Amino acid sequence: QWDVKLLITCRTQYLGPDYRDRFVPKAPAQYHGSANDLFLEAIIAPFSKAQIELYVEKYVPLEPRTWVKKDYMDKLTAIPNLMDLVKNPFLLTLALEALPKVVEGKTDLSKLRVTRVELYDTFAKHWLSVNKRRLQDLKLKDEKLEALEDLLSDGFEQNGIEFQKKLAAAIFREQEGRPVVEYSQRRDKLTWKREFFSTEADVILLREASLLGRAGNQYRFIHRSILEYFFSCAVWDTTRSDDEFDPHAYLASVDRTLSIADHLLSMRNLVSEPSIILFLVERVQAQPNFKEHLLALVDLSKSETQASQAAANAITILVRSGQRFNGTDLQRIRIPGADVTGGRFDSAQLQDSNLTGVNLTKAWIRQANFSRAQMEGVRFGELPYLNEDSSIWSCALSPDGNTFAAGLDTGDISMYDTATWTKTRTFQGHKSRIYGLCFSPSGLHLLSGSHDRTARLWSSETESTEYILEGHEMSVSVVAYSPCGKQVASASYMKMVRGSL
């Protein structure tokens, strides 16, 4: 139990939806009670436009610059949605560093779309370029000078990017994303850490030029989002030209050199890493070949069990990027744990698929075929809408919860399987709209009341009408079963109730 009075945290997306329960003090003398009146929560609001302007005013004099405050504010205002993006203080810092490069050569800024990942791309390259010039101005000797010459001839910025990509991937692979790396020259010289923190000249130069901070023997990226950014870069090589590589050929080459289990998207479920997902979503939107690569991973899961985690991450990214799967053949895909919230899967073929634990909240799945799919733990959230060709006047749920009946204006009754929300049968016989529906306690029969002044007793299994109950002079508005299932009752607008055995 923590003995604290004030807790400060950031990046609340990692706390989870029920984080309050972890921090609300226990109520004295109450069994499992919470003292909500003792819990106060304050949230730092995003920067307002006035605060952004004040920040820019203080930022400009820090270093010699060609731009003045008005230049920065004009660009921040002119580029669509950029002001919303930089309400985060760290992103504002990145944006101010990157803006001159981002708008270079651009005339109509109103058509310029700047994404979060583009700001990080520009900032990372700018940082390395500044540090390259700093190292060139130093009077290095012997090994360090030779190492710098090698790095310069091989592309200093590119080597710096690769160094940080590999480090970010190693942190997620070896430390499950914990950002702080402790390095001891004696104890860790035979571990994975040596590649990044040894005393070799080229390693020192790359490390000192990187976006890393150091406190004693502890190293970390200067911001958690920088770690996440470089991991996303490791997933997809940002230097790859869309015109240069075919995505399927690239995937095949990957498979020849390492197994799909070694793919970074196979490492872990990235649903719990929303910042990484967002970086990769923006990559998909900017680089069509990355989208094709992700689609190839989903397709690979049909035949390769080991591709399931990579496929789950891939389809999560694709759906977030706006990719639609309406009518797509997704039979036998394996995507356990994927988050396809809001995805478009109308009429998709998902037979024999592994959808265990998939989040289908607000997904469009009309006429999707889920036959024989593994759907344990699937989350629908607010269940999907069921669209019919005519108005729905009544509905009923079977006692076991497996069947849903909808009474239509046409007199038809549509039956749905609640596991997949696909229409399984249509009962036809009534001549007009269905006002009342009720399942028998056993679920073997369905009772309906109609505007055609009749009630019908249906077999849930054979779709046949077993009895037609007549005698009402007006519409049958309500029907009901007795608890024992041996009697039924119907009521009409004539204030008449009839019972039947």
Coordinates of C-alpha atoms in Angstrom, one line a residue:
Q1 CA 0.0 0.0 0.0
W2 CA 1.4 3.4 -1.0
D3 CA 1.8 6.0 1.6
V4 CA 1.5 9.0 -0.7
K5 CA -0.7 12.1 -0.9
L6 CA 0.1 13.3 -4.4
L7 CA 0.7 11.3 -7.5
I8 CA 1.7 12.9 -10.8
T9 CA 1.5 10.9 -14.1
C10 CA 1.3 11.4 -17.8
R11 CA 0.2 9.5 -20.9
T12 CA -3.1 8.4 -19.3
Q13 CA -3.9 6.1 -22.2
Y14 CA -1.7 3.5 -20.5
L15 CA -3.6 3.7 -17.2
G16 CA -6.7 1.9 -18.6
P17 CA -10.4 2.8 -18.3
D18 CA -10.7 1.7 -14.6
Y19 CA -7.7 3.5 -13.3
R20 CA -9.7 5.4 -10.7
D21 CA -10.2 2.2 -8.7
R22 CA -6.5 1.9 -8.3
F23 CA -6.1 5.2 -6.6
V24 CA -9.3 6.0 -4.7
P25 CA -8.6 5.5 -0.9
K26 CA -10.4 2.8 1.0
A27 CA -13.2 4.0 3.2
P28 CA -12.6 3.5 6.9
A29 CA -14.8 0.8 8.7
Q30 CA -16.4 -0.2 5.4
Y31 CA -16.0 -3.6 3.7
H32 CA -14.5 -2.9 0.3
G33 CA -15.8 0.6 0.4
S34 CA -14.2 3.6 -1.4
A35 CA -13.8 7.1 0.0
N36 CA -14.6 8.9 -3.3
D37 CA -14.7 12.2 -1.4
L38 CA -11.0 11.8 -0.5
F39 CA -10.0 11.5 -4.2
L40 CA -9.3 14.6 -6.2
E41 CA -8.1 14.5 -9.8
A42 CA -6.7 17.4 -11.7
I43 CA -5.9 17.3 -15.4
I44 CA -3.5 19.6 -17.2
A45 CA -5.4 21.0 -20.2
P46 CA -3.8 21.1 -23.7
F47 CA -2.2 24.4 -24.7
S48 CA -4.6 27.1 -25.8
K49 CA -3.7 29.3 -28.8
A50 CA -2.6 32.1 -26.5
Q51 CA -0.3 29.7 -24.6
I52 CA 1.1 28.4 -27.9
E53 CA 1.8 32.0 -28.9
L54 CA 3.5 32.7 -25.6
Y55 CA 5.7 29.6 -25.9
V56 CA 6.8 30.6 -29.4
E57 CA 7.6 34.1 -28.2
K58 CA 10.0 32.6 -25.6
Y59 CA 11.3 29.9 -28.0
V60 CA 12.6 32.2 -30.7
P61 CA 15.3 34.1 -28.8
L62 CA 16.9 30.8 -27.4
E63 CA 19.1 30.4 -30.6
P64 CA 20.0 32.5 -33.6
R65 CA 17.1 31.9 -36.1
T66 CA 16.0 33.4 -39.4
W67 CA 12.4 33.1 -38.4
V68 CA 10.7 35.4 -36.0
K69 CA 7.6 34.8 -33.9
K70 CA 5.2 35.9 -36.7
D71 CA 6.7 33.4 -39.1
Y72 CA 6.1 30.5 -36.8
M73 CA 2.6 31.6 -35.9
D74 CA 1.6 32.2 -39.5
K75 CA 2.7 28.7 -40.5
L76 CA 1.1 27.0 -37.5
T77 CA -2.2 28.8 -38.3
A78 CA -2.1 28.3 -42.1
I79 CA -1.4 24.5 -42.2
P80 CA -4.7 22.7 -41.6
N81 CA -5.1 20.9 -38.2
L82 CA -1.6 21.7 -37.2
M83 CA -2.7 24.0 -34.3
D84 CA -4.7 21.0 -32.9
L85 CA -1.7 18.8 -33.2
V86 CA 0.7 21.1 -31.3
K87 CA -1.5 21.6 -28.2
N88 CA 0.7 18.9 -26.8
P89 CA 3.9 20.7 -25.4
F90 CA 6.3 18.1 -26.7
L91 CA 4.8 18.0 -30.1
L92 CA 4.9 21.8 -30.2
T93 CA 8.7 21.7 -29.5
L94 CA 9.1 19.2 -32.3
A95 CA 7.0 21.3 -34.7
L96 CA 8.9 24.5 -34.1
E97 CA 12.2 22.7 -34.8
A98 CA 10.8 20.9 -37.9
L99 CA 8.6 23.6 -39.4
P100 CA 11.3 25.4 -41.5
K101 CA 12.2 22.2 -43.2
V102 CA 8.5 21.0 -43.5
V103 CA 7.4 24.1 -45.4
E104 CA 10.6 24.6 -47.5
G105 CA 9.7 25.1 -51.1
K106 CA 5.9 25.0 -50.3
T107 CA 3.7 27.9 -51.5
D108 CA 0.1 27.0 -50.7
L109 CA 0.2 26.0 -47.1
S110 CA -3.6 25.5 -46.9
K111 CA -3.2 22.3 -48.9
L112 CA -0.2 21.0 -46.9
R113 CA -1.1 18.1 -44.6
V114 CA 1.4 17.7 -41.7
T115 CA 1.1 14.5 -39.7
R116 CA 2.5 13.6 -36.3
V117 CA 4.9 11.1 -37.8
E118 CA 6.2 13.6 -40.4
L119 CA 7.1 16.0 -37.5
Y120 CA 9.0 13.2 -35.8
D121 CA 10.7 12.3 -39.1
T122 CA 11.8 15.8 -39.7
F123 CA 12.9 16.4 -36.1
A124 CA 15.0 13.2 -36.0
K125 CA 16.8 14.1 -39.2
H126 CA 17.3 17.7 -38.0
W127 CA 18.7 16.5 -34.7
L128 CA 21.2 14.2 -36.4
S129 CA 22.2 16.9 -38.9
V130 CA 22.9 19.4 -36.1
N131 CA 25.0 16.8 -34.2
K132 CA 26.9 15.8 -37.3
R133 CA 28.0 19.4 -37.7
R134 CA 28.9 19.6 -34.0
L135 CA 31.1 16.5 -34.3
Q136 CA 32.7 17.9 -37.4
D137 CA 33.6 21.1 -35.6
L138 CA 35.2 19.2 -32.7
K139 CA 38.9 18.3 -32.9
L140 CA 38.6 14.6 -32.7
K141 CA 41.7 12.4 -32.7
D142 CA 42.7 8.9 -33.6
E143 CA 39.9 6.3 -33.4
K144 CA 37.0 8.8 -33.0
L145 CA 38.2 10.8 -36.0
E146 CA 38.5 7.7 -38.1
A147 CA 35.1 6.4 -36.9
L148 CA 33.5 9.8 -37.8
E149 CA 35.0 9.7 -41.3
D150 CA 33.6 6.2 -41.8
L151 CA 30.2 7.3 -40.6
L152 CA 30.2 10.4 -42.8
S153 CA 31.2 8.5 -45.9
D154 CA 28.5 5.9 -45.2
G155 CA 25.8 8.5 -44.4
F156 CA 25.8 9.9 -40.9
E157 CA 22.1 10.6 -40.6
Q158 CA 21.1 7.2 -42.0
N159 CA 23.4 5.4 -39.6
G160 CA 22.0 7.5 -36.7
I161 CA 18.5 6.5 -37.7
E162 CA 19.4 2.8 -37.9
F163 CA 21.2 2.9 -34.5
Q164 CA 18.1 4.3 -32.8
K165 CA 15.7 1.9 -34.7
K166 CA 17.7 -1.1 -33.5
L167 CA 17.9 0.2 -30.0
A168 CA 14.2 0.8 -29.8
A169 CA 13.5 -2.7 -31.2
A170 CA 15.9 -4.2 -28.6
I171 CA 14.2 -2.3 -25.8
F172 CA 10.8 -3.8 -26.7
R173 CA 12.3 -7.2 -27.4
E174 CA 14.5 -7.5 -24.4
Q175 CA 12.8 -5.3 -21.8
E176 CA 9.1 -5.4 -23.0
G177 CA 9.2 -1.7 -23.7
R178 CA 10.6 -0.5 -20.3
P179 CA 12.4 2.7 -21.4
V180 CA 15.4 2.8 -19.0
V181 CA 18.4 0.8 -19.9
E182 CA 21.1 0.2 -17.3
Y183 CA 24.6 -0.6 -18.7
S184 CA 27.6 -1.8 -16.8
Q185 CA 30.8 -2.0 -18.9
R186 CA 31.9 -5.0 -16.8
R187 CA 28.7 -6.9 -16.4
D188 CA 27.0 -6.3 -19.7
K189 CA 29.8 -6.6 -22.2
L190 CA 28.5 -10.0 -23.4
T191 CA 24.8 -8.9 -23.5
W192 CA 22.6 -7.2 -26.2
K193 CA 23.4 -3.8 -24.6
R194 CA 27.0 -3.8 -25.7
E195 CA 25.9 -3.0 -29.3
F196 CA 24.6 0.3 -28.1
F197 CA 26.5 1.3 -25.0
S198 CA 30.1 0.0 -25.4
T199 CA 33.2 2.2 -25.6
E200 CA 33.9 1.6 -29.2
A201 CA 34.4 4.8 -31.1
D202 CA 31.6 4.6 -33.6
V203 CA 29.1 3.5 -30.9
I204 CA 30.1 6.5 -28.8
L205 CA 29.6 8.9 -31.7
L206 CA 26.2 7.5 -32.7
R207 CA 25.0 7.3 -29.1
E208 CA 26.1 10.9 -28.4
A209 CA 24.3 12.1 -31.6
S210 CA 21.1 10.3 -30.8
L211 CA 18.0 11.4 -29.0
L212 CA 19.2 9.8 -25.7
G213 CA 19.5 11.1 -22.2
R214 CA 21.9 9.7 -19.6
A215 CA 21.9 9.7 -15.8
G216 CA 24.9 7.8 -14.5
N217 CA 24.7 4.3 -16.0
Q218 CA 21.1 4.7 -17.1
Y219 CA 20.1 5.6 -20.6
R220 CA 16.7 6.4 -22.1
F221 CA 15.2 8.2 -25.1
I222 CA 14.5 11.8 -24.1
H223 CA 10.7 11.1 -24.4
R224 CA 8.7 8.0 -24.4
S225 CA 7.2 8.9 -27.7
I226 CA 10.7 9.0 -29.3
L227 CA 11.1 5.4 -28.3
E228 CA 7.8 4.5 -29.8
Y229 CA 8.5 6.4 -33.0
F230 CA 11.8 4.6 -33.6
F231 CA 10.2 1.2 -32.9
S232 CA 7.6 2.1 -35.6
C233 CA 10.4 3.0 -37.9
A234 CA 11.9 -0.4 -37.2
V235 CA 8.7 -2.1 -38.2
W236 CA 8.7 -0.4 -41.6
D237 CA 11.8 1.0 -43.2
T238 CA 11.0 4.6 -43.8
T239 CA 13.7 5.0 -46.4
R240 CA 12.1 2.4 -48.7
S241 CA 10.6 3.9 -51.8
D242 CA 7.1 2.8 -52.8
D243 CA 8.2 2.6 -56.4
E244 CA 11.3 0.5 -55.7
F245 CA 9.9 -2.5 -54.0
D246 CA 7.0 -4.9 -54.5
P247 CA 5.4 -5.6 -51.1
H248 CA 4.8 -9.3 -51.8
A249 CA 8.4 -9.7 -53.0
Y250 CA 9.6 -7.9 -49.9
L251 CA 7.6 -10.2 -47.6
A252 CA 9.0 -13.2 -49.5
S253 CA 12.5 -11.9 -49.0
V254 CA 11.9 -11.4 -45.3
D255 CA 10.6 -14.9 -45.0
R256 CA 13.7 -16.3 -46.6
T257 CA 16.1 -14.6 -44.2
L258 CA 14.1 -14.9 -41.0
S259 CA 10.9 -16.6 -39.8
I260 CA 7.7 -14.7 -39.4
A261 CA 8.1 -15.3 -35.7
D262 CA 11.0 -12.8 -35.8
H263 CA 9.0 -10.1 -37.5
L264 CA 8.6 -7.1 -35.2
L265 CA 4.9 -7.2 -35.5
S266 CA 5.0 -10.8 -34.1
M267 CA 6.8 -9.6 -31.0
R268 CA 3.7 -8.5 -29.0
N269 CA 0.1 -7.3 -29.3
L270 CA 0.4 -3.6 -30.1
V271 CA -3.2 -2.8 -29.1
S272 CA -1.8 -1.8 -25.7
E273 CA 0.6 0.6 -27.5
P274 CA -1.7 3.2 -29.0
S275 CA 1.1 5.7 -29.9
I276 CA 3.0 3.1 -31.9
I277 CA -0.3 2.1 -33.7
L278 CA -0.9 5.8 -34.6
F279 CA 2.6 6.2 -36.0
L280 CA 2.1 3.1 -38.2
V281 CA -1.4 4.2 -39.2
E282 CA 0.1 7.4 -40.6
R283 CA 2.8 5.4 -42.4
V284 CA 0.1 3.4 -44.1
Q285 CA -1.7 6.5 -45.2
A286 CA 1.5 8.0 -46.6
Q287 CA 3.1 4.8 -48.1
P288 CA 0.8 2.5 -50.1
N289 CA 3.4 -0.3 -50.1
F290 CA 3.2 -0.5 -46.4
K291 CA -0.5 -1.2 -46.7
E292 CA 0.2 -4.0 -49.2
H293 CA 2.8 -5.4 -46.8
L294 CA 0.3 -5.5 -44.0
L295 CA -2.4 -7.1 -46.2
A296 CA 0.2 -9.7 -47.1
L297 CA 0.7 -10.5 -43.4
V298 CA -3.0 -11.0 -42.9
D299 CA -3.1 -13.3 -45.9
L300 CA -0.1 -15.2 -44.6
S301 CA -1.9 -16.1 -41.4
K302 CA -4.3 -18.2 -43.4
S303 CA -1.6 -20.8 -43.9
E304 CA 1.0 -20.0 -41.2
T305 CA -0.1 -20.3 -37.5
Q306 CA 3.0 -18.3 -36.4
A307 CA 1.8 -15.3 -38.4
S308 CA -1.2 -14.8 -36.2
Q309 CA 0.2 -12.1 -33.9
A310 CA 1.7 -10.2 -36.8
A311 CA -1.6 -10.5 -38.7
A312 CA -3.6 -9.3 -35.6
N313 CA -1.4 -6.2 -35.4
A314 CA -1.5 -5.7 -39.2
I315 CA -5.3 -5.7 -39.4
T316 CA -5.5 -3.4 -36.3
I317 CA -3.3 -0.9 -38.1
L318 CA -5.2 -1.3 -41.4
V319 CA -8.6 -0.8 -39.9
R320 CA -7.4 2.3 -38.0
S321 CA -6.0 3.7 -41.3
G322 CA -9.5 3.4 -43.0
Q323 CA -8.9 0.2 -45.0
R324 CA -12.3 -1.5 -45.8
F325 CA -12.8 -5.2 -46.0
N326 CA -16.3 -5.3 -47.4
G327 CA -16.8 -8.5 -49.3
T328 CA -13.2 -9.5 -48.8
D329 CA -12.2 -13.2 -48.7
L330 CA -10.8 -13.5 -45.2
Q331 CA -11.5 -17.2 -44.7
R332 CA -9.1 -18.9 -42.3
I333 CA -7.3 -15.8 -41.2
R334 CA -5.8 -15.8 -37.7
I335 CA -6.1 -12.5 -35.9
P336 CA -6.5 -13.2 -32.1
G337 CA -6.6 -10.1 -30.0
A338 CA -6.9 -7.7 -32.9
D339 CA -8.8 -4.4 -32.4
V340 CA -11.0 -3.7 -35.4
T341 CA -13.2 -1.2 -33.8
G342 CA -15.4 0.5 -36.4
G343 CA -14.0 -1.7 -39.2
R344 CA -16.0 -2.3 -42.4
F345 CA -16.6 -6.0 -42.8
D346 CA -20.0 -6.1 -44.5
S347 CA -20.4 -9.4 -46.5
A348 CA -16.8 -10.4 -45.6
Q349 CA -16.0 -14.1 -45.8
L350 CA -14.7 -15.0 -42.3
Q351 CA -15.4 -18.8 -42.3
D352 CA -13.0 -20.9 -40.2
S353 CA -11.2 -17.8 -38.9
N354 CA -9.6 -17.4 -35.5
L355 CA -11.2 -14.3 -34.1
T356 CA -10.5 -15.1 -30.4
G357 CA -10.6 -12.0 -28.3
V358 CA -11.1 -9.6 -31.2
N359 CA -12.7 -6.2 -30.5
L360 CA -15.5 -5.8 -32.9
T361 CA -17.0 -2.7 -31.2
K362 CA -19.1 -0.7 -33.7
A363 CA -17.8 -2.9 -36.6
W364 CA -19.9 -3.2 -39.7
I365 CA -20.6 -6.9 -40.2
R366 CA -23.9 -7.1 -42.1
Q367 CA -24.1 -10.4 -44.0
A368 CA -20.6 -11.3 -42.9
N369 CA -20.1 -15.1 -42.8
F370 CA -18.7 -16.3 -39.5
S371 CA -19.4 -20.0 -40.0
R372 CA -17.1 -22.2 -37.9
A373 CA -15.1 -19.1 -36.8
Q374 CA -13.5 -19.2 -33.3
M375 CA -15.1 -16.3 -31.5
E376 CA -14.4 -16.9 -27.8
G377 CA -14.1 -13.6 -26.0
V378 CA -15.1 -11.5 -29.0
R379 CA -16.2 -8.0 -27.9
F380 CA -19.0 -6.3 -29.8
G381 CA -19.4 -3.3 -27.4
E382 CA -22.6 -1.7 -28.5
L383 CA -23.9 -4.4 -30.8
P384 CA -24.0 -3.7 -34.5
Y385 CA -27.2 -2.4 -36.2
L386 CA -29.4 -4.8 -38.0
N387 CA -30.8 -3.3 -41.2
E388 CA -34.0 -4.6 -42.7
D389 CA -35.8 -3.7 -45.9
S390 CA -38.9 -2.6 -43.9
S391 CA -39.8 -1.2 -40.5
I392 CA -39.2 -3.4 -37.4
W393 CA -42.3 -3.3 -35.1
S394 CA -41.3 -6.0 -32.5
C395 CA -38.5 -8.2 -31.4
A396 CA -37.7 -11.0 -29.0
L397 CA -34.7 -12.9 -27.6
S398 CA -34.7 -16.6 -27.1
P399 CA -34.3 -17.9 -23.5
D400 CA -30.8 -19.2 -24.2
G401 CA -29.8 -15.9 -25.8
N402 CA -28.7 -17.6 -29.1
T403 CA -31.6 -16.4 -31.3
F404 CA -33.0 -13.0 -32.0
A405 CA -36.4 -12.5 -33.7
A406 CA -37.5 -9.3 -35.4
G407 CA -41.1 -8.7 -36.6
L408 CA -41.3 -6.6 -39.8
D409 CA -43.9 -4.3 -41.4
T410 CA -44.2 -6.8 -44.2
G411 CA -45.4 -9.6 -41.9
D412 CA -42.2 -11.5 -42.1
I413 CA -40.1 -12.5 -39.1
S414 CA -36.3 -12.4 -39.4
M415 CA -34.3 -14.8 -37.2
Y416 CA -30.7 -13.9 -36.3
D417 CA -27.9 -15.9 -34.8
T418 CA -26.6 -13.7 -31.9
A419 CA -23.1 -15.1 -32.0
T420 CA -22.5 -13.6 -35.4
W421 CA -25.6 -11.4 -35.9
T422 CA -26.2 -13.0 -39.3
K423 CA -29.8 -13.7 -40.5
T424 CA -30.4 -17.5 -40.5
R425 CA -34.1 -17.8 -41.4
T426 CA -37.2 -15.9 -42.4
F427 CA -40.7 -17.0 -41.1
Q428 CA -43.4 -16.1 -43.6
G429 CA -47.2 -16.4 -43.2
H430 CA -48.6 -13.2 -41.7
K431 CA -50.2 -10.8 -44.1
S432 CA -49.3 -7.6 -42.3
R433 CA -46.9 -6.1 -39.7
I434 CA -45.9 -8.0 -36.6
Y435 CA -46.8 -6.2 -33.4
G436 CA -45.8 -8.9 -30.8
L437 CA -43.3 -11.7 -30.5
C438 CA -42.5 -14.1 -27.6
F439 CA -40.4 -17.3 -27.4
S440 CA -41.7 -20.2 -25.4
P441 CA -39.7 -21.0 -22.1
S442 CA -38.0 -23.9 -23.9
G443 CA -37.1 -21.8 -26.9
L444 CA -38.6 -24.4 -29.3
H445 CA -41.6 -22.2 -30.3
L446 CA -42.2 -18.6 -31.2
L447 CA -45.5 -16.8 -30.8
S448 CA -46.4 -13.9 -33.0
G449 CA -49.2 -11.4 -33.1
S450 CA -50.0 -9.4 -36.3
H451 CA -52.0 -6.5 -37.7
D452 CA -53.8 -9.2 -39.8
R453 CA -55.8 -10.0 -36.5
T454 CA -54.2 -13.5 -36.0
A455 CA -51.6 -15.0 -33.7
R456 CA -49.3 -17.7 -35.0
L457 CA -47.4 -20.4 -33.1
W458 CA -44.2 -21.3 -35.0
S459 CA -41.7 -24.1 -34.6
S460 CA -38.3 -22.4 -34.1
E461 CA -36.5 -25.4 -35.7
T462 CA -38.7 -26.1 -38.8
E463 CA -40.0 -22.6 -39.5
S464 CA -43.5 -24.1 -40.0
T465 CA -46.7 -22.7 -38.5
E466 CA -48.1 -25.2 -36.0
Y467 CA -51.2 -23.1 -35.0
I468 CA -53.1 -20.1 -36.3
L469 CA -55.1 -18.4 -33.5
E470 CA -58.0 -16.5 -34.8
G471 CA -60.9 -14.6 -33.3
H472 CA -59.7 -11.1 -32.7
E473 CA -61.6 -8.3 -34.5
M474 CA -58.6 -5.9 -34.6
S475 CA -54.8 -6.1 -34.6
V476 CA -53.1 -8.5 -32.2
S477 CA -50.8 -6.2 -30.3
V478 CA -49.4 -8.3 -27.5
V479 CA -48.6 -12.1 -27.1
A480 CA -47.3 -14.0 -24.1
Y481 CA -46.4 -17.5 -22.8
S482 CA -47.2 -18.8 -19.4
P483 CA -44.2 -19.7 -17.3
C484 CA -44.8 -23.4 -17.7
G485 CA -45.1 -23.0 -21.5
K486 CA -48.5 -24.8 -21.7
Q487 CA -50.6 -21.7 -22.2
V488 CA -50.4 -18.6 -24.4
A489 CA -52.3 -15.3 -24.3
S490 CA -52.9 -12.6 -26.9
A491 CA -54.4 -9.2 -26.7
S492 CA -55.8 -6.8 -29.3
Y493 CA -56.7 -3.1 -29.6
M494 CA -60.4 -4.1 -28.8
K495 CA -59.3 -4.5 -25.1
M496 CA -59.8 -8.3 -25.6
V497 CA -57.5 -10.9 -24.1
R498 CA -57.7 -14.5 -25.4
G499 CA -56.1 -17.5 -23.8
S500 CA -55.3 -20.8 -25.6
L501 CA -54.1 -24.2 -24.5

